[in-house]
JSON list of C-alpha atoms in Angstrom, two decimals:
[
{"chain": "A", "resi": 7, "resn": "MET", "atom": "CA", "xyz": [17.78, 19.63, -4.74]},
{"chain": "A", "resi": 8, "resn": "LYS", "atom": "CA", "xyz": [14.73, 20.22, -2.52]},
{"chain": "A", "resi": 9, "resn": "LEU", "atom": "CA", "xyz": [12.35, 17.38, -1.67]},
{"chain": "A", "resi": 10, "resn": "GLU", "atom": "CA", "xyz": [8.73, 17.38, -0.53]},
{"chain": "A", "resi": 11, "resn": "ARG", "atom": "CA", "xyz": [6.35, 14.47, 0.10]},
{"chain": "A", "resi": 12, "resn": "LEU", "atom": "CA", "xyz": [2.99, 15.27, -1.48]},
{"chain": "A", "resi": 13, "resn": "SER", "atom": "CA", "xyz": [1.22, 12.03, -0.48]},
{"chain": "A", "resi": 14, "resn": "SER", "atom": "CA", "xyz": [2.01, 8.44, 0.45]},
{"chain": "A", "resi": 15, "resn": "ASN", "atom": "CA", "xyz": [2.68, 7.60, -3.21]},
{"chain": "A", "resi": 16, "resn": "LYS", "atom": "CA", "xyz": [3.93, 10.94, -4.57]},
{"chain": "A", "resi": 17, "resn": "ILE", "atom": "CA", "xyz": [7.01, 13.11, -4.00]},
{"chain": "A", "resi": 18, "resn": "LYS", "atom": "CA", "xyz": [8.16, 16.40, -5.51]},
{"chain": "A", "resi": 19, "resn": "ILE", "atom": "CA", "xyz": [11.77, 17.18, -6.38]},
{"chain": "A", "resi": 20, "resn": "PHE", "atom": "CA", "xyz": [12.79, 20.76, -7.14]},
{"chain": "A", "resi": 21, "resn": "LEU", "atom": "CA", "xyz": [16.01, 21.07, -9.12]},
{"chain": "A", "resi": 22, "resn": "THR", "atom": "CA", "xyz": [17.63, 24.41, -9.78]},
{"chain": "A", "resi": 23, "resn": "PHE", "atom": "CA", "xyz": [19.59, 24.90, -12.98]},
{"chain": "A", "resi": 24, "resn": "ASP", "atom": "CA", "xyz": [22.74, 24.70, -10.84]},
{"chain": "A", "resi": 25, "resn": "ASP", "atom": "CA", "xyz": [21.67, 21.21, -9.69]},
{"chain": "A", "resi": 26, "resn": "LEU", "atom": "CA", "xyz": [21.24, 20.19, -13.33]},
{"chain": "A", "resi": 27, "resn": "MET", "atom": "CA", "xyz": [24.57, 21.69, -14.38]},
{"chain": "A", "resi": 28, "resn": "ASP", "atom": "CA", "xyz": [26.30, 19.85, -11.51]},
{"chain": "A", "resi": 29, "resn": "ARG", "atom": "CA", "xyz": [25.00, 16.63, -13.05]},
{"chain": "A", "resi": 30, "resn": "GLY", "atom": "CA", "xyz": [25.90, 17.69, -16.60]},
{"chain": "A", "resi": 31, "resn": "LEU", "atom": "CA", "xyz": [22.31, 18.25, -17.82]},
{"chain": "A", "resi": 32, "resn": "THR", "atom": "CA", "xyz": [20.59, 21.08, -19.68]},
{"chain": "A", "resi": 33, "resn": "THR", "atom": "CA", "xyz": [16.89, 21.46, -20.48]},
{"chain": "A", "resi": 34, "resn": "GLU", "atom": "CA", "xyz": [17.78, 20.71, -24.12]},
{"chain": "A", "resi": 35, "resn": "ASP", "atom": "CA", "xyz": [19.23, 17.36, -22.99]},
{"chain": "A", "resi": 36, "resn": "ILE", "atom": "CA", "xyz": [15.99, 16.58, -21.18]},
{"chain": "A", "resi": 37, "resn": "LYS", "atom": "CA", "xyz": [13.85, 17.48, -24.19]},
{"chain": "A", "resi": 38, "resn": "GLY", "atom": "CA", "xyz": [16.02, 15.08, -26.23]},
{"chain": "A", "resi": 39, "resn": "ASN", "atom": "CA", "xyz": [14.91, 12.25, -23.90]},
{"chain": "A", "resi": 40, "resn": "SER", "atom": "CA", "xyz": [18.14, 10.24, -24.45]},
{"chain": "A", "resi": 41, "resn": "LEU", "atom": "CA", "xyz": [19.42, 7.18, -22.60]},
{"chain": "A", "resi": 42, "resn": "LYS", "atom": "CA", "xyz": [21.91, 9.45, -20.77]},
{"chain": "A", "resi": 43, "resn": "VAL", "atom": "CA", "xyz": [19.01, 11.53, -19.45]},
{"chain": "A", "resi": 44, "resn": "HIS", "atom": "CA", "xyz": [17.11, 8.42, -18.35]},
{"chain": "A", "resi": 45, "resn": "LYS", "atom": "CA", "xyz": [20.15, 7.13, -16.43]},
{"chain": "A", "resi": 46, "resn": "LEU", "atom": "CA", "xyz": [20.79, 10.48, -14.73]},
{"chain": "A", "resi": 47, "resn": "PHE", "atom": "CA", "xyz": [17.13, 10.91, -13.81]},
{"chain": "A", "resi": 48, "resn": "TYR", "atom": "CA", "xyz": [17.01, 7.36, -12.50]},
{"chain": "A", "resi": 49, "resn": "SER", "atom": "CA", "xyz": [19.98, 8.07, -10.20]},
{"chain": "A", "resi": 50, "resn": "MET", "atom": "CA", "xyz": [18.52, 11.43, -9.04]},
{"chain": "A", "resi": 51, "resn": "ILE", "atom": "CA", "xyz": [15.11, 9.88, -8.41]},
{"chain": "A", "resi": 52, "resn": "GLU", "atom": "CA", "xyz": [16.68, 6.93, -6.62]},
{"chain": "A", "resi": 53, "resn": "GLU", "atom": "CA", "xyz": [18.68, 9.33, -4.40]},
{"chain": "A", "resi": 54, "resn": "ALA", "atom": "CA", "xyz": [15.55, 11.37, -3.62]},
{"chain": "A", "resi": 55, "resn": "CYS", "atom": "CA", "xyz": [13.44, 8.27, -2.94]},
{"chain": "A", "resi": 56, "resn": "THR", "atom": "CA", "xyz": [16.07, 6.90, -0.56]},
{"chain": "A", "resi": 57, "resn": "GLU", "atom": "CA", "xyz": [16.20, 10.20, 1.30]},
{"chain": "A", "resi": 58, "resn": "MET", "atom": "CA", "xyz": [12.38, 10.40, 1.52]},
{"chain": "A", "resi": 59, "resn": "ASP", "atom": "CA", "xyz": [11.98, 6.67, 2.40]},
{"chain": "A", "resi": 60, "resn": "PHE", "atom": "CA", "xyz": [9.87, 6.24, -0.75]},
{"chain": "A", "resi": 61, "resn": "ASP", "atom": "CA", "xyz": [9.90, 2.67, -2.13]},
{"chain": "A", "resi": 62, "resn": "MET", "atom": "CA", "xyz": [10.44, 2.43, -5.89]},
{"chain": "A", "resi": 63, "resn": "ILE", "atom": "CA", "xyz": [8.41, -0.72, -6.39]},
{"chain": "A", "resi": 64, "resn": "GLY", "atom": "CA", "xyz": [6.01, -1.14, -9.27]},
{"chain": "A", "resi": 65, "resn": "SER", "atom": "CA", "xyz": [5.25, 1.35, -11.98]},
{"chain": "A", "resi": 66, "resn": "ILE", "atom": "CA", "xyz": [6.72, 4.81, -11.37]},
{"chain": "A", "resi": 67, "resn": "GLY", "atom": "CA", "xyz": [5.48, 7.83, -13.33]},
{"chain": "A", "resi": 68, "resn": "VAL", "atom": "CA", "xyz": [7.71, 10.88, -13.64]},
{"chain": "A", "resi": 69, "resn": "GLU", "atom": "CA", "xyz": [6.42, 14.30, -14.71]},
{"chain": "A", "resi": 70, "resn": "ILE", "atom": "CA", "xyz": [8.89, 17.10, -15.33]},
{"chain": "A", "resi": 71, "resn": "PHE", "atom": "CA", "xyz": [7.78, 20.73, -15.38]},
{"chain": "A", "resi": 72, "resn": "SER", "atom": "CA", "xyz": [10.15, 23.42, -16.60]},
{"chain": "A", "resi": 73, "resn": "LEU", "atom": "CA", "xyz": [9.93, 26.67, -14.67]},
{"chain": "A", "resi": 74, "resn": "LYS", "atom": "CA", "xyz": [11.59, 29.21, -16.95]},
{"chain": "A", "resi": 75, "resn": "ALA", "atom": "CA", "xyz": [14.71, 30.74, -15.35]},
{"chain": "A", "resi": 76, "resn": "GLN", "atom": "CA", "xyz": [14.04, 28.85, -12.10]},
{"chain": "A", "resi": 77, "resn": "GLY", "atom": "CA", "xyz": [14.66, 25.15, -12.64]},
{"chain": "A", "resi": 78, "resn": "LEU", "atom": "CA", "xyz": [12.64, 21.96, -12.90]},
{"chain": "A", "resi": 79, "resn": "ILE", "atom": "CA", "xyz": [9.98, 20.39, -10.76]},
{"chain": "A", "resi": 80, "resn": "VAL", "atom": "CA", "xyz": [9.93, 16.60, -10.94]},
{"chain": "A", "resi": 81, "resn": "ILE", "atom": "CA", "xyz": [6.84, 14.81, -9.64]},
{"chain": "A", "resi": 82, "resn": "VAL", "atom": "CA", "xyz": [7.41, 11.10, -8.94]},
{"chain": "A", "resi": 83, "resn": "THR", "atom": "CA", "xyz": [4.26, 9.01, -8.55]},
{"chain": "A", "resi": 84, "resn": "ARG", "atom": "CA", "xyz": [4.18, 5.33, -7.58]},
{"chain": "A", "resi": 85, "resn": "GLU", "atom": "CA", "xyz": [1.27, 3.33, -8.99]},
{"chain": "A", "resi": 86, "resn": "GLU", "atom": "CA", "xyz": [-0.95, 2.14, -6.11]},
{"chain": "A", "resi": 87, "resn": "ASP", "atom": "CA", "xyz": [-2.07, -1.06, -7.85]},
{"chain": "A", "resi": 88, "resn": "GLU", "atom": "CA", "xyz": [-1.98, -3.94, -5.34]},
{"chain": "A", "resi": 89, "resn": "ASP", "atom": "CA", "xyz": [-0.71, -6.37, -8.01]},
{"chain": "A", "resi": 90, "resn": "LEU", "atom": "CA", "xyz": [2.32, -4.13, -8.61]},
{"chain": "A", "resi": 91, "resn": "LEU", "atom": "CA", "xyz": [3.33, -3.97, -4.95]},
{"chain": "A", "resi": 92, "resn": "ASP", "atom": "CA", "xyz": [4.53, -7.57, -4.89]},
{"chain": "A", "resi": 93, "resn": "ASP", "atom": "CA", "xyz": [8.18, -7.58, -3.69]},
{"chain": "A", "resi": 94, "resn": "SER", "atom": "CA", "xyz": [9.22, -10.01, -6.42]},
{"chain": "A", "resi": 95, "resn": "ASP", "atom": "CA", "xyz": [8.03, -7.58, -9.09]},
{"chain": "A", "resi": 96, "resn": "SER", "atom": "CA", "xyz": [10.53, -4.72, -8.98]},
{"chain": "A", "resi": 97, "resn": "ILE", "atom": "CA", "xyz": [9.90, -2.84, -12.23]},
{"chain": "A", "resi": 98, "resn": "PHE", "atom": "CA", "xyz": [10.93, 0.76, -12.78]},
{"chain": "A", "resi": 99, "resn": "GLU", "atom": "CA", "xyz": [9.18, 2.36, -15.74]},
{"chain": "A", "resi": 100, "resn": "LEU", "atom": "CA", "xyz": [10.35, 5.86, -16.58]},
{"chain": "A", "resi": 101, "resn": "ASP", "atom": "CA", "xyz": [7.65, 7.88, -18.31]},
{"chain": "A", "resi": 102, "resn": "VAL", "atom": "CA", "xyz": [9.08, 11.36, -18.87]},
{"chain": "A", "resi": 103, "resn": "ARG", "atom": "CA", "xyz": [6.78, 14.18, -19.94]},
{"chain": "A", "resi": 104, "resn": "LEU", "atom": "CA", "xyz": [8.20, 17.69, -20.18]},
{"chain": "A", "resi": 105, "resn": "ALA", "atom": "CA", "xyz": [5.80, 20.60, -20.06]},
{"chain": "A", "resi": 106, "resn": "ASP", "atom": "CA", "xyz": [6.54, 24.31, -20.14]},
{"chain": "A", "resi": 107, "resn": "ASN", "atom": "CA", "xyz": [4.72, 26.23, -17.47]},
{"chain": "A", "resi": 108, "resn": "PHE", "atom": "CA", "xyz": [3.90, 29.86, -18.14]},
{"chain": "A", "resi": 109, "resn": "HIS", "atom": "CA", "xyz": [2.77, 30.47, -14.57]},
{"chain": "A", "resi": 110, "resn": "ILE", "atom": "CA", "xyz": [5.01, 32.48, -12.29]},
{"chain": "A", "resi": 111, "resn": "PHE", "atom": "CA", "xyz": [4.80, 31.70, -8.57]},
{"chain": "A", "resi": 112, "resn": "TYR", "atom": "CA", "xyz": [6.90, 33.77, -6.16]},
{"chain": "A", "resi": 113, "resn": "GLU", "atom": "CA", "xyz": [7.34, 34.00, -2.40]},
{"chain": "A", "resi": 114, "resn": "PHE", "atom": "CA", "xyz": [7.83, 37.28, -0.50]},
{"chain": "A", "resi": 115, "resn": "ARG", "atom": "CA", "xyz": [8.78, 37.95, 3.13]},
{"chain": "A", "resi": 116, "resn": "GLU", "atom": "CA", "xyz": [7.20, 41.43, 3.25]},
{"chain": "A", "resi": 117, "resn": "LEU", "atom": "CA", "xyz": [3.96, 42.82, 1.84]},
{"chain": "A", "resi": 118, "resn": "GLU", "atom": "CA", "xyz": [5.89, 45.93, 0.78]},
{"chain": "A", "resi": 119, "resn": "ASP", "atom": "CA", "xyz": [7.86, 43.79, -1.70]},
{"chain": "A", "resi": 120, "resn": "VAL", "atom": "CA", "xyz": [4.59, 42.59, -3.26]},
{"chain": "A", "resi": 121, "resn": "ILE", "atom": "CA", "xyz": [3.34, 46.19, -3.49]},
{"chain": "A", "resi": 122, "resn": "GLN", "atom": "CA", "xyz": [6.52, 47.37, -5.23]},
{"chain": "A", "resi": 123, "resn": "LEU", "atom": "CA", "xyz": [6.45, 44.44, -7.67]},
{"chain": "A", "resi": 124, "resn": "CYS", "atom": "CA", "xyz": [2.79, 45.05, -8.52]},
{"chain": "A", "resi": 125, "resn": "ARG", "atom": "CA", "xyz": [3.61, 48.68, -9.37]},
{"chain": "A", "resi": 126, "resn": "LEU", "atom": "CA", "xyz": [6.18, 47.48, -11.90]},
{"chain": "A", "resi": 127, "resn": "LEU", "atom": "CA", "xyz": [3.95, 44.71, -13.27]},
{"chain": "A", "resi": 128, "resn": "LYS", "atom": "CA", "xyz": [1.28, 47.33, -14.02]},
{"chain": "A", "resi": 129, "resn": "THR", "atom": "CA", "xyz": [3.74, 49.05, -16.40]},
{"chain": "A", "resi": 130, "resn": "PHE", "atom": "CA", "xyz": [3.91, 45.77, -18.38]},
{"chain": "A", "resi": 131, "resn": "GLY", "atom": "CA", "xyz": [0.14, 45.76, -18.73]},
{"chain": "A", "resi": 132, "resn": "LEU", "atom": "CA", "xyz": [-0.38, 42.95, -16.21]},
{"chain": "A", "resi": 133, "resn": "ASP", "atom": "CA", "xyz": [-3.32, 43.17, -13.84]},
{"chain": "A", "resi": 134, "resn": "SER", "atom": "CA", "xyz": [-4.20, 39.56, -13.06]},
{"chain": "A", "resi": 135, "resn": "GLY", "atom": "CA", "xyz": [-2.83, 37.22, -10.43]},
{"chain": "A", "resi": 136, "resn": "SER", "atom": "CA", "xyz": [-3.69, 35.78, -7.05]},
{"chain": "A", "resi": 137, "resn": "LEU", "atom": "CA", "xyz": [-2.19, 36.69, -3.68]},
{"chain": "A", "resi": 138, "resn": "PHE", "atom": "CA", "xyz": [-1.91, 34.26, -0.76]},
{"chain": "A", "resi": 139, "resn": "TYR", "atom": "CA", "xyz": [-0.51, 34.24, 2.76]},
{"chain": "A", "resi": 140, "resn": "TYR", "atom": "CA", "xyz": [0.98, 31.13, 4.35]},
{"chain": "A", "resi": 141, "resn": "GLY", "atom": "CA", "xyz": [3.65, 30.52, 6.99]},
{"chain": "A", "resi": 142, "resn": "LYS", "atom": "CA", "xyz": [4.66, 34.19, 7.44]},
{"chain": "A", "resi": 143, "resn": "CYS", "atom": "CA", "xyz": [5.15, 34.66, 3.69]},
{"chain": "A", "resi": 144, "resn": "TYR", "atom": "CA", "xyz": [3.14, 36.14, 0.84]},
{"chain": "A", "resi": 145, "resn": "TYR", "atom": "CA", "xyz": [2.76, 34.24, -2.43]},
{"chain": "A", "resi": 146, "resn": "LEU", "atom": "CA", "xyz": [1.93, 35.84, -5.76]},
{"chain": "A", "resi": 147, "resn": "LEU", "atom": "CA", "xyz": [0.72, 33.61, -8.59]},
{"chain": "A", "resi": 148, "resn": "LEU", "atom": "CA", "xyz": [0.68, 35.05, -12.10]},
{"chain": "A", "resi": 149, "resn": "LYS", "atom": "CA", "xyz": [-1.05, 32.71, -14.54]},
{"chain": "A", "resi": 150, "resn": "ASP", "atom": "CA", "xyz": [-0.68, 32.59, -18.29]},
{"chain": "A", "resi": 151, "resn": "VAL", "atom": "CA", "xyz": [1.92, 35.33, -18.62]},
{"chain": "A", "resi": 152, "resn": "SER", "atom": "CA", "xyz": [2.59, 35.81, -22.33]},
{"chain": "A", "resi": 153, "resn": "GLU", "atom": "CA", "xyz": [5.72, 34.12, -23.62]},
{"chain": "A", "resi": 154, "resn": "ASN", "atom": "CA", "xyz": [7.29, 37.42, -24.70]},
{"chain": "A", "resi": 155, "resn": "LEU", "atom": "CA", "xyz": [6.92, 38.89, -21.17]},
{"chain": "A", "resi": 156, "resn": "HIS", "atom": "CA", "xyz": [7.74, 35.74, -19.22]},
{"chain": "A", "resi": 157, "resn": "GLU", "atom": "CA", "xyz": [11.52, 36.23, -18.85]},
{"chain": "A", "resi": 158, "resn": "THR", "atom": "CA", "xyz": [11.13, 39.95, -18.05]},
{"chain": "A", "resi": 159, "resn": "VAL", "atom": "CA", "xyz": [8.52, 39.33, -15.35]},
{"chain": "A", "resi": 160, "resn": "ILE", "atom": "CA", "xyz": [10.70, 36.63, -13.76]},
{"chain": "A", "resi": 161, "resn": "SER", "atom": "CA", "xyz": [13.70, 38.98, -13.73]},
{"chain": "A", "resi": 162, "resn": "VAL", "atom": "CA", "xyz": [11.70, 41.76, -12.10]},
{"chain": "A", "resi": 163, "resn": "ALA", "atom": "CA", "xyz": [10.00, 39.41, -9.61]},
{"chain": "A", "resi": 164, "resn": "SER", "atom": "CA", "xyz": [13.40, 38.02, -8.59]},
{"chain": "A", "resi": 165, "resn": "GLU", "atom": "CA", "xyz": [14.41, 41.48, -7.38]},
{"chain": "A", "resi": 166, "resn": "TYR", "atom": "CA", "xyz": [11.63, 41.44, -4.77]},
{"chain": "A", "resi": 167, "resn": "GLY", "atom": "CA", "xyz": [11.12, 37.77, -3.94]},
{"chain": "A", "resi": 168, "resn": "CYS", "atom": "CA", "xyz": [12.18, 34.28, -4.86]},
{"chain": "A", "resi": 169, "resn": "PRO", "atom": "CA", "xyz": [10.53, 31.44, -6.77]},
{"chain": "A", "resi": 170, "resn": "THR", "atom": "CA", "xyz": [8.69, 29.16, -4.41]},
{"chain": "A", "resi": 171, "resn": "THR", "atom": "CA", "xyz": [8.91, 25.40, -4.31]},
{"chain": "A", "resi": 172, "resn": "MET", "atom": "CA", "xyz": [5.60, 25.23, -2.42]},
{"chain": "A", "resi": 173, "resn": "THR", "atom": "CA", "xyz": [2.74, 23.72, -4.34]},
{"chain": "A", "resi": 174, "resn": "LEU", "atom": "CA", "xyz": [-0.28, 25.86, -5.07]},
{"chain": "A", "resi": 175, "resn": "CYS", "atom": "CA", "xyz": [-2.51, 23.12, -3.63]},
{"chain": "A", "resi": 176, "resn": "ARG", "atom": "CA", "xyz": [-0.73, 23.32, -0.27]},
{"chain": "A", "resi": 177, "resn": "ILE", "atom": "CA", "xyz": [-0.99, 27.11, -0.10]},
{"chain": "A", "resi": 178, "resn": "VAL", "atom": "CA", "xyz": [-4.66, 27.13, -1.12]},
{"chain": "A", "resi": 179, "resn": "GLU", "atom": "CA", "xyz": [-5.50, 24.41, 1.42]},
{"chain": "A", "resi": 180, "resn": "TYR", "atom": "CA", "xyz": [-3.50, 25.63, 4.42]},
{"chain": "A", "resi": 181, "resn": "GLY", "atom": "CA", "xyz": [-2.95, 29.31, 3.69]},
{"chain": "A", "resi": 182, "resn": "LYS", "atom": "CA", "xyz": [-5.23, 32.30, 3.27]},
{"chain": "A", "resi": 183, "resn": "THR", "atom": "CA", "xyz": [-6.36, 33.71, -0.04]},
{"chain": "A", "resi": 184, "resn": "ILE", "atom": "CA", "xyz": [-5.94, 37.48, 0.20]},
{"chain": "A", "resi": 185, "resn": "ILE", "atom": "CA", "xyz": [-6.87, 38.38, -3.39]},
{"chain": "A", "resi": 186, "resn": "GLU", "atom": "CA", "xyz": [-8.26, 35.62, -5.60]},
{"chain": "A", "resi": 187, "resn": "ASP", "atom": "CA", "xyz": [-8.33, 37.45, -8.95]},
{"chain": "A", "resi": 188, "resn": "CYS", "atom": "CA", "xyz": [-6.75, 40.61, -10.37]},
{"chain": "A", "resi": 189, "resn": "ALA", "atom": "CA", "xyz": [-4.18, 40.83, -7.55]},
{"chain": "A", "resi": 190, "resn": "VAL", "atom": "CA", "xyz": [-1.88, 43.22, -9.43]},
{"chain": "A", "resi": 191, "resn": "GLU", "atom": "CA", "xyz": [-4.74, 45.60, -10.24]},
{"chain": "A", "resi": 192, "resn": "THR", "atom": "CA", "xyz": [-6.17, 45.40, -6.70]},
{"chain": "A", "resi": 193, "resn": "MET", "atom": "CA", "xyz": [-2.79, 46.02, -5.03]},
{"chain": "A", "resi": 194, "resn": "ASN", "atom": "CA", "xyz": [-2.24, 49.07, -7.24]},
{"chain": "A", "resi": 195, "resn": "HIS", "atom": "CA", "xyz": [-5.72, 50.36, -6.44]},
{"chain": "A", "resi": 196, "resn": "TYR", "atom": "CA", "xyz": [-5.30, 50.20, -2.64]},
{"chain": "A", "resi": 197, "resn": "PHE", "atom": "CA", "xyz": [-1.58, 50.96, -2.37]},
{"chain": "A", "resi": 198, "resn": "LYS", "atom": "CA", "xyz": [-0.87, 54.03, -4.50]}
]
């Protein structure tokens, strides 16, 4: 489980499928939205909030994003309503929304790995994407990959890099945009 504070009232929890299996959960369990799932998520969120010194007072919203073949990203947001921050009012409302994300976001240590991946992606008919640089790493974002190619692209991308837990907002704000659009096509054009 990896944790990141996004703001004073929001944290991000990245759970790999191994983390979920260790707790006896599958994505099918989560989609079922049962009482068991609520209890397990409550304990995981409580553990993360304690570690991040994030008070669970007031209304708490939980968004869960499934990253195919990578894991889950859980965004925990505390309502900033002054009336809800009264210490006597300790309510925990779990609002779980599960959304499939067909974006693929990978991190690479070397530019050569990005070049090699882009050569393979071209054979699948992909030419879009954005390329970023931040903290001595390259980040390739592939948006709206078709559902039938999604698993294949993730498998191939995993040979050259690893899925990132960085948020796109952070990389856009603090990193450098190398290629904003058509990154796969552009990389193949300049690196033959």
